[in-house]
Amino acid sequence: LRVVRHPENRGIAEAYNTFIDEGRGELIAMLGDDDVSMPDRIARQVAVFDKHPETIVVHGNAMIIDEKGVQRGASPSADMPPAEMLRHLVRVHNTLVDPSRMVHRRTYDLAGRYRAQFTLAQDFDFWLRAMLVGRFRHIGGEPLIKLRRHGDNFSDESNRALEIQQVEMALTELIEKV
């Protein structure tokens, strides 16, 4: 485990790409500064990769906490076959809990890295591209992480218009690709 930080804020996509560059293993798990990983998270995710080596992303549920660490809700996700996952992302909503994911390194070679123009929807853009190259698997049961939500999150409601614009951009690119 290594902590990697930029001296100045270069955006989420650039931070994620730095993790990929600095990571030494085949499996890459990321977590925001203010989120909390559950003690068994890594072991549970590695077990899925071991059991299903064709998997490119393992994700799971999250407990929502506030700035003081008090539980305020849950963010469940689900396991879906590839076609259903893509349909869900495009037609329903992005319910993948981004900080819960562990990604196999080969995924970035196949789907590309995080793109800087997606300052709020970098995860959604990546999911759409990754869905075209491999299988995602969800770990049910207990949450993998505690996801902190508060007014200082960049992804709070005040940036909803920008997020919608970026989601539309990612969807347009997907439609043009397929």
Backbone as a printed PyTorch tensor [residue, N CA C, xyz], in Angstrom:
tensor([[[  0.8580,  -1.1750,   0.0000],
         [  0.0000,   0.0000,   0.0000],
         [  0.8940,   1.2250,   0.0000]],

        [[  0.6130,   2.1340,  -0.9350],
         [  1.3560,   3.3840,  -0.9960],
         [  0.3690,   4.5300,  -1.1260]],

        [[  0.6630,   5.6270,  -0.4650],
         [ -0.1400,   6.8350,  -0.5930],
         [  0.5610,   7.7370,  -1.6000]],

        [[ -0.1920,   8.1700,  -2.6140],
         [  0.3580,   9.0320,  -3.6610],
         [ -0.4950,  10.2870,  -3.7100]],

        [[  0.1480,  11.4420,  -3.6480],
         [ -0.5820,  12.7200,  -3.6880],
         [  0.0990,  13.6830,  -4.6430]],

        [[ -0.7060,  14.5270,  -5.2760],
         [ -0.1710,  15.6410,  -6.0570],
         [ -0.0270,  16.8310,  -5.1110]],

        [[  1.0080,  17.6300,  -5.2740],
         [  1.1430,  18.8080,  -4.4120],
         [  0.0340,  19.8400,  -4.6410]],

        [[ -0.5520,  19.8470,  -5.8500],
         [ -1.6770,  20.7380,  -6.1340],
         [ -2.7860,  19.9070,  -6.7650]],

        [[ -4.0000,  20.3920,  -6.6820],
         [ -5.1550,  19.6820,  -7.2260],
         [ -5.1230,  19.7430,  -8.7460]],

        [[ -4.9550,  18.5890,  -9.3780],
         [ -4.9250,  18.5050, -10.8410],
         [ -6.1780,  17.8300, -11.3860]],

        [[ -7.1470,  17.6180, -10.5190],
         [ -8.4010,  17.0110, -10.9450],
         [ -8.4230,  15.5150, -10.6960]],

        [[ -9.6380,  14.9820, -10.6460],
         [ -9.8220,  13.5770, -10.3200],
         [ -9.2230,  12.6660, -11.3830]],

        [[ -9.4690,  12.9530, -12.6490],
         [ -8.9660,  12.0810, -13.7130],
         [ -7.4400,  11.9880, -13.6650]],

        [[ -6.7930,  13.1050, -13.4760],
         [ -5.3250,  13.0950, -13.4130],
         [ -4.8320,  12.3540, -12.1700]],

        [[ -5.5320,  12.5010, -11.0620],
         [ -5.1600,  11.7500,  -9.8570],
         [ -5.2940,  10.2480, -10.1120]],

        [[ -6.3960,   9.8330, -10.7250],
         [ -6.5890,   8.4110, -11.0330],
         [ -5.4850,   7.9060, -11.9570]],

        [[ -5.1360,   8.6880, -12.9720],
         [ -4.0820,   8.2600, -13.8960],
         [ -2.7270,   8.1580, -13.2010]],

        [[ -2.4810,   9.0170, -12.2340],
         [ -1.2420,   8.9230, -11.4550],
         [ -1.2220,   7.6250, -10.6600]],

        [[ -2.3520,   7.2510, -10.0910],
         [ -2.4230,   5.9770,  -9.3600],
         [ -2.0810,   4.8190, -10.2840]],

        [[ -2.6080,   4.8610, -11.4970],
         [ -2.3350,   3.8020, -12.4670],
         [ -0.8490,   3.7700, -12.7890]],

        [[ -0.2620,   4.9420, -13.0210],
         [  1.1700,   5.0290, -13.3410],
         [  2.0410,   4.5540, -12.1900]],

        [[  1.6680,   4.9120, -10.9840],
         [  2.4840,   4.6010,  -9.8060],
         [  2.2380,   3.1990,  -9.2590]],

        [[  1.0900,   2.6320,  -9.5670],
         [  0.7620,   1.3010,  -9.0680],
         [  1.7000,   0.2510,  -9.6310]],

        [[  1.9980,  -0.7430,  -8.8360],
         [  2.9420,  -1.7750,  -9.2540],
         [  2.2800,  -3.1200,  -9.5040]],

        [[  1.0590,  -3.2960,  -9.0390],
         [  0.4120,  -4.5920,  -9.1400],
         [ -0.5280,  -4.6960, -10.3190]],

        [[ -1.1130,  -5.8760, -10.4670],
         [ -2.0930,  -6.1220, -11.5190],
         [ -3.4610,  -5.5560, -11.1620]],

        [[ -3.7340,  -5.4120,  -9.8740],
         [ -5.0350,  -4.9330,  -9.4240],
         [ -4.8850,  -3.5670,  -8.7790]],

        [[ -5.7510,  -2.6450,  -9.1680],
         [ -5.6560,  -1.2660,  -8.6830],
         [ -6.9750,  -0.8840,  -8.0130]],

        [[ -6.9000,  -0.5550,  -6.7240],
         [ -8.0610,  -0.0830,  -5.9680],
         [ -7.7790,   1.3520,  -5.5450]],

        [[ -8.7620,   2.2170,  -5.6760],
         [ -8.5980,   3.6180,  -5.3070],
         [ -9.6630,   4.0030,  -4.2920]],

        [[ -9.3260,   5.0030,  -3.4900],
         [-10.2510,   5.4720,  -2.4660],
         [ -9.9630,   6.9370,  -2.2060]],

        [[-11.0030,   7.7620,  -2.1380],
         [-10.8290,   9.1800,  -1.8670],
         [-10.3280,   9.4440,  -0.4610]],

        [[ -9.6960,  10.5990,  -0.2790],
         [ -9.1400,  11.0030,   1.0160],
         [-10.1390,  10.8910,   2.1620]],

        [[-11.3870,  11.2410,   1.8940],
         [-12.3560,  11.2900,   2.9870],
         [-13.2590,  10.0570,   3.0630]],

        [[-13.0180,   9.0470,   2.2180],
         [-13.7840,   7.8070,   2.2740],
         [-13.0290,   6.7860,   3.1270]],

        [[-13.7010,   5.6990,   3.4830],
         [-13.1210,   4.6990,   4.3770],
         [-13.2780,   3.3170,   3.7510]],

        [[-12.1910,   2.5710,   3.6820],
         [-12.2370,   1.2010,   3.1960],
         [-12.5610,   0.2690,   4.3580]],

        [[-13.4460,  -0.6840,   4.1340],
         [-13.7580,  -1.6690,   5.1610],
         [-12.5670,  -2.6290,   5.2770]],

        [[-12.3310,  -3.1800,   6.4540],
         [-11.1340,  -3.9980,   6.6740],
         [-10.9780,  -5.1940,   5.7330]],

        [[-12.0820,  -5.7740,   5.2780],
         [-11.9950,  -6.9620,   4.4260],
         [-12.1530,  -6.6550,   2.9340]],

        [[-12.1890,  -5.3880,   2.5860],
         [-12.4480,  -4.9970,   1.1970],
         [-11.4870,  -5.6550,   0.2130]],

        [[-10.2040,  -5.4500,   0.3890],
         [ -9.2060,  -5.9240,  -0.5750],
         [ -9.2730,  -7.4410,  -0.7120]],

        [[ -9.3370,  -8.1510,   0.3920],
         [ -9.3800,  -9.6190,   0.3520],
         [-10.6190, -10.1100,  -0.4060]],

        [[-11.7530,  -9.4730,  -0.1730],
         [-12.9810,  -9.8830,  -0.8590],
         [-12.8840,  -9.6470,  -2.3620]],

        [[-12.2960,  -8.5330,  -2.7520],
         [-12.2000,  -8.2330,  -4.1800],
         [-11.1810,  -9.1350,  -4.8660]],

        [[-10.0450,  -9.3560,  -4.2440],
         [ -9.0320, -10.2390,  -4.8310],
         [ -9.6040, -11.6420,  -5.0120]],

        [[-10.4020, -12.1020,  -4.0670],
         [-11.0080, -13.4300,  -4.1690],
         [-11.8830, -13.5460,  -5.4190]],

        [[-12.5820, -12.4840,  -5.7730],
         [-13.4070, -12.5130,  -6.9860],
         [-12.5200, -12.6090,  -8.2290]],

        [[-11.4500, -11.8240,  -8.2890],
         [-10.5230, -11.9130,  -9.4190],
         [ -9.9130, -13.3130,  -9.5050]],

        [[ -9.5810, -13.8990,  -8.3640],
         [ -9.0130, -15.2500,  -8.3550],
         [-10.0100, -16.2790,  -8.8880]],

        [[-11.2650, -16.1440,  -8.5020],
         [-12.2990, -17.0920,  -8.9140],
         [-12.7190, -16.8920, -10.3740]],

        [[-12.6980, -15.6280, -10.8350],
         [-13.1510, -15.2810, -12.1900],
         [-12.0620, -14.4550, -12.8860]],

        [[-11.0020, -15.0970, -13.3910],
         [ -9.8530, -14.3470, -13.9370],
         [-10.1650, -13.4860, -15.1590]],

        [[-11.3060, -13.7090, -15.8140],
         [-11.6730, -12.8790, -16.9620],
         [-12.2390, -11.5290, -16.5310]],

        [[-12.4930, -11.3570, -15.2620],
         [-13.0760, -10.1280, -14.7210],
         [-12.1020,  -8.9570, -14.8800]],

        [[-12.6480,  -7.7840, -15.2150],
         [-11.7930,  -6.5930, -15.3310],
         [-12.0610,  -5.5650, -14.2340]],

        [[-13.2830,  -5.5700, -13.6630],
         [-13.6320,  -4.6340, -12.5900],
         [-14.4610,  -5.3760, -11.5410]],

        [[-14.0960,  -5.2100, -10.2740],
         [-14.8960,  -5.7190,  -9.1590],
         [-15.3330,  -4.5100,  -8.3460]],

        [[-16.6360,  -4.4010,  -8.1140],
         [-17.1880,  -3.2570,  -7.3760],
         [-18.1690,  -3.7740,  -6.3320]],

        [[-18.6270,  -2.8890,  -5.4630],
         [-19.5420,  -3.3240,  -4.4140],
         [-20.3790,  -2.1960,  -3.8560]],

        [[-21.0170,  -2.4930,  -2.7610],
         [-21.9080,  -1.5550,  -2.0870],
         [-21.1160,  -0.5970,  -1.2000]],

        [[-21.7760,   0.5040,  -0.8530],
         [-21.1640,   1.4870,   0.0400],
         [-22.1570,   1.9190,   1.1040]],

        [[-21.6280,   2.2330,   2.2560],
         [-22.3990,   2.8780,   3.3170],
         [-22.1420,   4.3820,   3.1460]],

        [[-23.1840,   5.1830,   3.1520],
         [-23.0360,   6.6360,   3.0360],
         [-22.8800,   7.2180,   4.4380]],

        [[-21.8260,   8.0070,   4.6110],
         [-21.5960,   8.6740,   5.8930],
         [-21.4740,  10.1750,   5.6670]],

        [[-21.7070,  10.9390,   6.7280],
         [-21.5650,  12.3990,   6.6240],
         [-20.1540,  12.8140,   7.0240]],

        [[-19.9320,  14.1210,   7.1290],
         [-18.5960,  14.6430,   7.4410],
         [-18.0770,  14.1910,   8.8010]],

        [[-18.9740,  13.7830,   9.6920],
         [-18.5670,  13.3240,  11.0250],
         [-18.4750,  11.8060,  11.1170]],

        [[-18.7660,  11.1080,  10.0150],
         [-18.7010,   9.6550,  10.0200],
         [-19.9850,   8.9700,  10.4270]],

        [[-21.0690,   9.7350,  10.5520],
         [-22.3570,   9.1750,  10.9480],
         [-23.0460,   8.5850,   9.7150]],

        [[-23.5380,   7.3570,   9.8450],
         [-24.2000,   6.7120,   8.7220],
         [-25.4710,   7.4650,   8.3560]],

        [[-25.6160,   7.7660,   7.0550],
         [-26.7740,   8.5030,   6.5560],
         [-27.5470,   7.7380,   5.4940]],

        [[-27.0620,   6.5770,   5.1010],
         [-27.7630,   5.8110,   4.0780],
         [-26.8640,   4.7470,   3.4920]],

        [[-27.2930,   4.2480,   2.3420],
         [-26.5410,   3.2050,   1.6540],
         [-26.5660,   3.4770,   0.1590]],

        [[-25.5830,   2.9610,  -0.5280],
         [-25.5270,   3.0490,  -1.9800],
         [-25.2950,   1.6440,  -2.5180]],

        [[-26.3980,   0.9370,  -2.7580],
         [-26.2550,  -0.4310,  -3.2570],
         [-26.0360,  -0.4440,  -4.7710]],

        [[-25.3920,  -1.4790,  -5.2270],
         [-25.2000,  -1.7160,  -6.6510],
         [-25.6380,  -3.1470,  -6.9100]],

        [[-25.3720,  -3.6770,  -8.0770],
         [-25.8010,  -5.0420,  -8.3850],
         [-24.8820,  -5.6720,  -9.4150]],

        [[-24.9050,  -6.9920,  -9.4480],
         [-24.1690,  -7.7190, -10.4710],
         [-25.0870,  -7.8990, -11.6680]],

        [[-24.5620,  -7.5830, -12.8350],
         [-25.3640,  -7.7000, -14.0510],
         [-24.4890,  -8.2620, -15.1540]],

        [[-25.0770,  -9.0790, -16.0330],
         [-24.3200,  -9.5020, -17.2140],
         [-23.9410,  -8.2720, -18.0370]],

        [[-22.9150,  -8.3640, -18.8740],
         [-22.4160,  -7.1840, -19.6090],
         [-23.4820,  -6.3930, -20.3590]],

        [[-24.3440,  -7.0530, -21.1130],
         [-25.3570,  -6.3170, -21.8810],
         [-26.3170,  -5.5710, -20.9590]],

        [[-26.6880,  -6.1960, -19.8550],
         [-27.5910,  -5.5450, -18.9050],
         [-26.9020,  -4.3690, -18.2060]],

        [[-25.6270,  -4.5390, -17.8750],
         [-24.8840,  -3.4430, -17.2370],
         [-24.8060,  -2.2380, -18.1710]],

        [[-24.5000,  -2.4800, -19.4280],
         [-24.4180,  -1.3810, -20.3850],
         [-25.7860,  -0.7170, -20.5430]],

        [[-26.8580,  -1.5140, -20.6630],
         [-28.1990,  -0.9550, -20.7630],
         [-28.5330,  -0.1200, -19.5270]],

        [[-28.1750,  -0.6360, -18.3650],
         [-28.4400,   0.0710, -17.1130],
         [-27.7090,   1.4180, -17.0690]],

        [[-26.4390,   1.4190, -17.4410],
         [-25.6690,   2.6690, -17.4330],
         [-26.2410,   3.6910, -18.4100]],

        [[-26.6430,   3.2250, -19.5810],
         [-27.1140,   4.1370, -20.6280],
         [-28.5590,   4.5850, -20.3890]],

        [[-29.4210,   3.6770, -19.9550],
         [-30.8440,   3.9980, -19.9050],
         [-31.3910,   4.2570, -18.5130]],

        [[-30.6810,   3.8460, -17.4720],
         [-31.2060,   3.9980, -16.1210],
         [-30.3740,   5.0170, -15.3430]],

        [[-29.2120,   4.5740, -14.8550],
         [-28.3920,   5.4640, -14.0360],
         [-27.0620,   4.7890, -13.7360]],

        [[-26.0620,   5.5710, -13.4030],
         [-24.7760,   5.0340, -12.9860],
         [-24.8570,   4.7040, -11.5040]],

        [[-25.1170,   3.4410, -11.1920],
         [-25.2020,   3.0230,  -9.7910],
         [-23.9360,   2.3240,  -9.3160]],

        [[-22.9020,   2.3100, -10.1460],
         [-21.6260,   1.7570,  -9.6980],
         [-20.9920,   2.7490,  -8.7310]],

        [[-20.5830,   2.2760,  -7.5830],
         [-19.9730,   3.1340,  -6.5700],
         [-18.4840,   3.2270,  -6.9050]],

        [[-18.0970,   4.3290,  -7.5520],
         [-16.7460,   4.4750,  -8.0880],
         [-15.6450,   4.1410,  -7.0880]],

        [[-15.6410,   4.6800,  -5.8680],
         [-14.5320,   4.3740,  -4.9620],
         [-14.5180,   2.9300,  -4.4550]],

        [[-15.5520,   2.1490,  -4.7900],
         [-15.5570,   0.7460,  -4.3590],
         [-14.8680,  -0.1570,  -5.3720]],

        [[-14.4750,   0.3740,  -6.5050],
         [-13.9850,  -0.4810,  -7.5670],
         [-12.5240,  -0.8710,  -7.3920]],

        [[-12.2390,  -2.0850,  -7.8770],
         [-10.8690,  -2.5510,  -8.0500],
         [-10.7890,  -2.9430,  -9.5240]],

        [[ -9.7770,  -2.4520, -10.2100],
         [ -9.6730,  -2.6240, -11.6560],
         [ -8.4190,  -3.4180, -11.9830]],

        [[ -8.5630,  -4.3960, -12.8690],
         [ -7.3860,  -5.1200, -13.3530],
         [ -6.6250,  -4.1980, -14.3030]],

        [[ -5.3180,  -4.1540, -14.1750],
         [ -4.4790,  -3.2490, -14.9580],
         [ -4.7320,  -3.3750, -16.4600]],

        [[ -4.9700,  -4.5750, -16.9590],
         [ -5.1670,  -4.7550, -18.4030],
         [ -6.3550,  -3.9470, -18.9210]],

        [[ -7.2810,  -3.6040, -18.0370],
         [ -8.4620,  -2.8300, -18.4300],
         [ -8.0510,  -1.4810, -19.0070]],

        [[ -7.0540,  -0.8520, -18.4080],
         [ -6.6160,   0.4650, -18.8880],
         [ -5.9310,   0.3600, -20.2450]],

        [[ -5.2670,  -0.7610, -20.5050],
         [ -4.6750,  -0.9750, -21.8270],
         [ -5.7600,  -1.1660, -22.8770]],

        [[ -6.8400,  -1.8390, -22.5050],
         [ -7.9200,  -2.1490, -23.4470],
         [ -8.9060,  -0.9940, -23.6320]],

        [[ -9.2540,  -0.3170, -22.5480],
         [-10.3130,   0.7060, -22.5950],
         [ -9.7780,   2.1310, -22.5840]],

        [[ -8.5250,   2.3110, -22.2100],
         [ -7.9720,   3.6500, -22.0670],
         [ -8.0380,   4.1030, -20.6170]],

        [[ -7.4700,   5.2480, -20.3860],
         [ -7.3660,   5.7870, -19.0360],
         [ -8.4770,   6.7990, -18.7790]],

        [[ -8.4060,   7.4570, -17.6400],
         [ -9.3820,   8.4870, -17.2980],
         [ -9.0370,   9.7500, -18.0810]],

        [[-10.0580,  10.4450, -18.5690],
         [ -9.8320,  11.5990, -19.4410],
         [-10.1340,  12.8960, -18.7010]],

        [[ -9.2050,  13.8240, -18.8100],
         [ -9.2490,  15.0720, -18.0310],
         [-10.4700,  15.9250, -18.3200]],

        [[-11.0470,  15.8410, -19.5190],
         [-12.2210,  16.6700, -19.8150],
         [-13.4490,  16.2450, -19.0210]],

        [[-13.3850,  15.0680, -18.3930],
         [-14.4760,  14.5980, -17.5490],
         [-14.1120,  14.8630, -16.0940]],

        [[-14.4550,  16.0560, -15.6400],
         [-14.0990,  16.4690, -14.2800],
         [-15.0700,  15.9320, -13.2350]],

        [[-16.2830,  15.5990, -13.6530],
         [-17.2960,  15.0570, -12.7440],
         [-17.7540,  13.6600, -13.1460]],

        [[-17.7250,  13.3530, -14.4200],
         [-18.2360,  12.0700, -14.9150],
         [-17.1090,  11.1710, -15.4020]],

        [[-15.9250,  11.3110, -14.8060],
         [-14.7870,  10.4990, -15.2300],
         [-15.0530,   9.0160, -15.0260]],

        [[-15.7600,   8.6730, -13.9670],
         [-16.0820,   7.2640, -13.7230],
         [-17.0660,   6.7540, -14.7720]],

        [[-18.1130,   7.5200, -15.0460],
         [-19.1160,   7.1130, -16.0310],
         [-18.4820,   6.9290, -17.4060]],

        [[-17.6620,   7.8750, -17.8200],
         [-16.9670,   7.7710, -19.0970],
         [-16.1120,   6.5070, -19.1440]],

        [[-15.3750,   6.2340, -18.0750],
         [-14.5360,   5.0380, -18.0360],
         [-15.3870,   3.7730, -18.0550]],

        [[-16.4770,   3.7360, -17.2710],
         [-17.3330,   2.5430, -17.2500],
         [-17.8410,   2.2210, -18.6520]],

        [[-18.3040,   3.2280, -19.3880],
         [-18.8360,   2.9820, -20.7350],
         [-17.7790,   2.3670, -21.6390]],

        [[-16.5660,   2.8640, -21.5690],
         [-15.4940,   2.3200, -22.4090],
         [-15.0690,   0.9330, -21.9330]],

        [[-14.9920,   0.7320, -20.6220],
         [-14.5670,  -0.5620, -20.0740],
         [-15.6160,  -1.6470, -20.3080]],

        [[-16.8910,  -1.2780, -20.2730],
         [-17.9560,  -2.2630, -20.4960],
         [-17.8240,  -2.9320, -21.8580]],

        [[-17.2210,  -2.2510, -22.7980],
         [-17.0730,  -2.7990, -24.1440],
         [-15.9280,  -3.8060, -24.2420]],

        [[-15.0920,  -3.9030, -23.2100],
         [-13.9170,  -4.7830, -23.3040],
         [-13.8760,  -5.9010, -22.2760]],

        [[-14.7870,  -5.9300, -21.2970],
         [-14.6970,  -7.0010, -20.3120],
         [-15.8330,  -7.0290, -19.3130]],

        [[-15.7500,  -7.9900, -18.4080],
         [-16.8100,  -8.3040, -17.4360],
         [-16.5890,  -7.5930, -16.1080]],

        [[-17.6230,  -6.9200, -15.6290],
         [-17.6500,  -6.3450, -14.2900],
         [-18.3250,  -7.3710, -13.3760]],

        [[-17.8950,  -7.4210, -12.1140],
         [-18.5490,  -8.2760, -11.1280],
         [-18.7840,  -7.4650,  -9.8590]],

        [[-19.9270,  -7.7050,  -9.2620],
         [-20.3290,  -7.0140,  -8.0390],
         [-20.2050,  -7.9670,  -6.8600]],

        [[-19.6970,  -7.4580,  -5.7510],
         [-19.6600,  -8.2190,  -4.5040],
         [-20.8720,  -7.8090,  -3.6880]],

        [[-21.7680,  -8.7360,  -3.4700],
         [-22.9530,  -8.4480,  -2.6800],
         [-22.6350,  -8.4310,  -1.1910]],

        [[-23.6590,  -8.2410,  -0.4120],
         [-23.4960,  -8.2860,   1.0390],
         [-23.0310,  -6.9730,   1.6240]],

        [[-22.2140,  -7.0910,   2.6300],
         [-21.7490,  -5.9200,   3.3800],
         [-21.0030,  -4.9350,   2.4760]],

        [[-21.0790,  -3.6370,   2.7860],
         [-20.3810,  -2.6310,   1.9830],
         [-18.8660,  -2.8540,   1.9580]],

        [[-18.2650,  -2.4570,   0.8410],
         [-16.8070,  -2.4760,   0.7200],
         [-16.1920,  -1.2100,   1.2920]],

        [[-16.9630,  -0.1240,   1.2510],
         [-16.4470,   1.1740,   1.6910],
         [-17.5160,   1.9720,   2.4290]],

        [[-17.0400,   3.0120,   3.1120],
         [-17.9050,   4.0610,   3.6280],
         [-17.6370,   5.2740,   2.7430]],

        [[-18.6620,   5.7590,   2.0880],
         [-18.5710,   6.8670,   1.1430],
         [-19.0370,   8.1390,   1.8370]],

        [[-18.1420,   9.0970,   1.9700],
         [-18.4510,  10.3310,   2.6960],
         [-19.1280,  11.3370,   1.7660]],

        [[-20.2920,  11.8140,   2.1710],
         [-21.0480,  12.8220,   1.4180],
         [-21.2950,  14.0260,   2.3070]],

        [[-20.9160,  15.1990,   1.7770],
         [-21.1180,  16.4550,   2.5130],
         [-21.0770,  17.6040,   1.5210]],

        [[-21.3510,  18.7870,   1.9500],
         [-21.4330,  19.9530,   1.0740],
         [-20.1430,  20.3320,   0.3750]],

        [[-19.0120,  19.8350,   0.8450],
         [-17.7410,  20.1650,   0.2080],
         [-17.3530,  19.1890,  -0.9010]],

        [[-18.1530,  18.1350,  -1.1340],
         [-17.8760,  17.2190,  -2.2400],
         [-18.0300,  17.9570,  -3.5580]],

        [[-17.0800,  17.7550,  -4.4700],
         [-17.1740,  18.3680,  -5.7970],
         [-18.3940,  17.8410,  -6.5420]],

        [[-18.7970,  16.6100,  -6.2380],
         [-19.9110,  15.9800,  -6.9420],
         [-21.2640,  16.2170,  -6.2660]],

        [[-21.3720,  17.2560,  -5.4450],
         [-22.6630,  17.5080,  -4.7970],
         [-23.6490,  18.1220,  -5.7990]],

        [[-24.8360,  18.3930,  -5.3530],
         [-25.9320,  18.8610,  -6.2150],
         [-25.6230,  20.1690,  -6.9440]],

        [[-24.7350,  20.9920,  -6.4190],
         [-24.4690,  22.2870,  -7.0510],
         [-23.7890,  22.1440,  -8.4040]],

        [[-23.2160,  20.9930,  -8.6990],
         [-22.5380,  20.7750,  -9.9790],
         [-23.3290,  19.8500, -10.9100]],

        [[-24.6190,  19.6780, -10.6460],
         [-25.4420,  18.7380, -11.4090],
         [-25.4740,  19.0680, -12.8980]],

        [[-25.5750,  20.3300, -13.2860],
         [-25.6440,  20.6980, -14.7020],
         [-24.3630,  20.2830, -15.4380]],

        [[-23.2150,  20.4910, -14.8140],
         [-21.9530,  20.0870, -15.4180],
         [-21.8740,  18.5680, -15.5480]],

        [[-22.3350,  17.8720, -14.5340],
         [-22.3250,  16.4060, -14.5850],
         [-23.2060,  15.9000, -15.7260]],

        [[-24.3820,  16.4600, -15.8890],
         [-25.2880,  16.0680, -16.9710],
         [-24.6360,  16.3250, -18.3180]],

        [[-24.0070,  17.4780, -18.4720],
         [-23.3210,  17.8020, -19.7220],
         [-22.2450,  16.7610, -20.0350]],

        [[-21.4720,  16.3580, -19.0310],
         [-20.4070,  15.3900, -19.2610],
         [-20.9470,  13.9860, -19.5260]],

        [[-22.0280,  13.6130, -18.8720],
         [-22.6720,  12.3190, -19.1400],
         [-23.1670,  12.2900, -20.5840]],

        [[-23.7780,  13.3680, -21.0200],
         [-24.2410,  13.4440, -22.4130],
         [-23.0750,  13.3290, -23.3900]],

        [[-21.9550,  13.9560, -23.0750],
         [-20.7780,  13.8750, -23.9280],
         [-20.2730,  12.4310, -24.0170]],

        [[-20.2100,  11.7380, -22.8890],
         [-19.7470,  10.3420, -22.8760],
         [-20.7130,   9.4470, -23.6470]],

        [[-22.0070,   9.6630, -23.4900],
         [-22.9960,   8.8580, -24.2130],
         [-22.9190,   9.1040, -25.7140]],

        [[-22.7370,  10.3520, -26.1130],
         [-22.6100,  10.6730, -27.5350],
         [-21.4020,   9.9620, -28.1300]],

        [[-20.2850,   9.9720, -27.4210],
         [-19.0850,   9.2800, -27.9030],
         [-19.3240,   7.7790, -28.0270]],

        [[-20.0440,   7.2050, -27.0510],
         [-20.3480,   5.7820, -27.1030],
         [-21.1960,   5.4560, -28.3220]],

        [[-22.2200,   6.2430, -28.5660],
         [-23.1120,   6.0110, -29.7160],
         [-22.3260,   6.1070, -31.0230]],

        [[-21.4320,   7.0720, -31.1250],
         [-20.6330,   7.2270, -32.3390],
         [-19.6630,   6.0630, -32.5340]],

        [[-19.2550,   5.4430, -31.4340],
         [-18.2910,   4.3350, -31.4830],
         [-18.9350,   3.0260, -31.9120]],

        [[-20.1710,   2.7960, -31.4500],
         [-20.8270,   1.5080, -31.7440],
         [-21.8150,   1.6460, -32.8410]]])
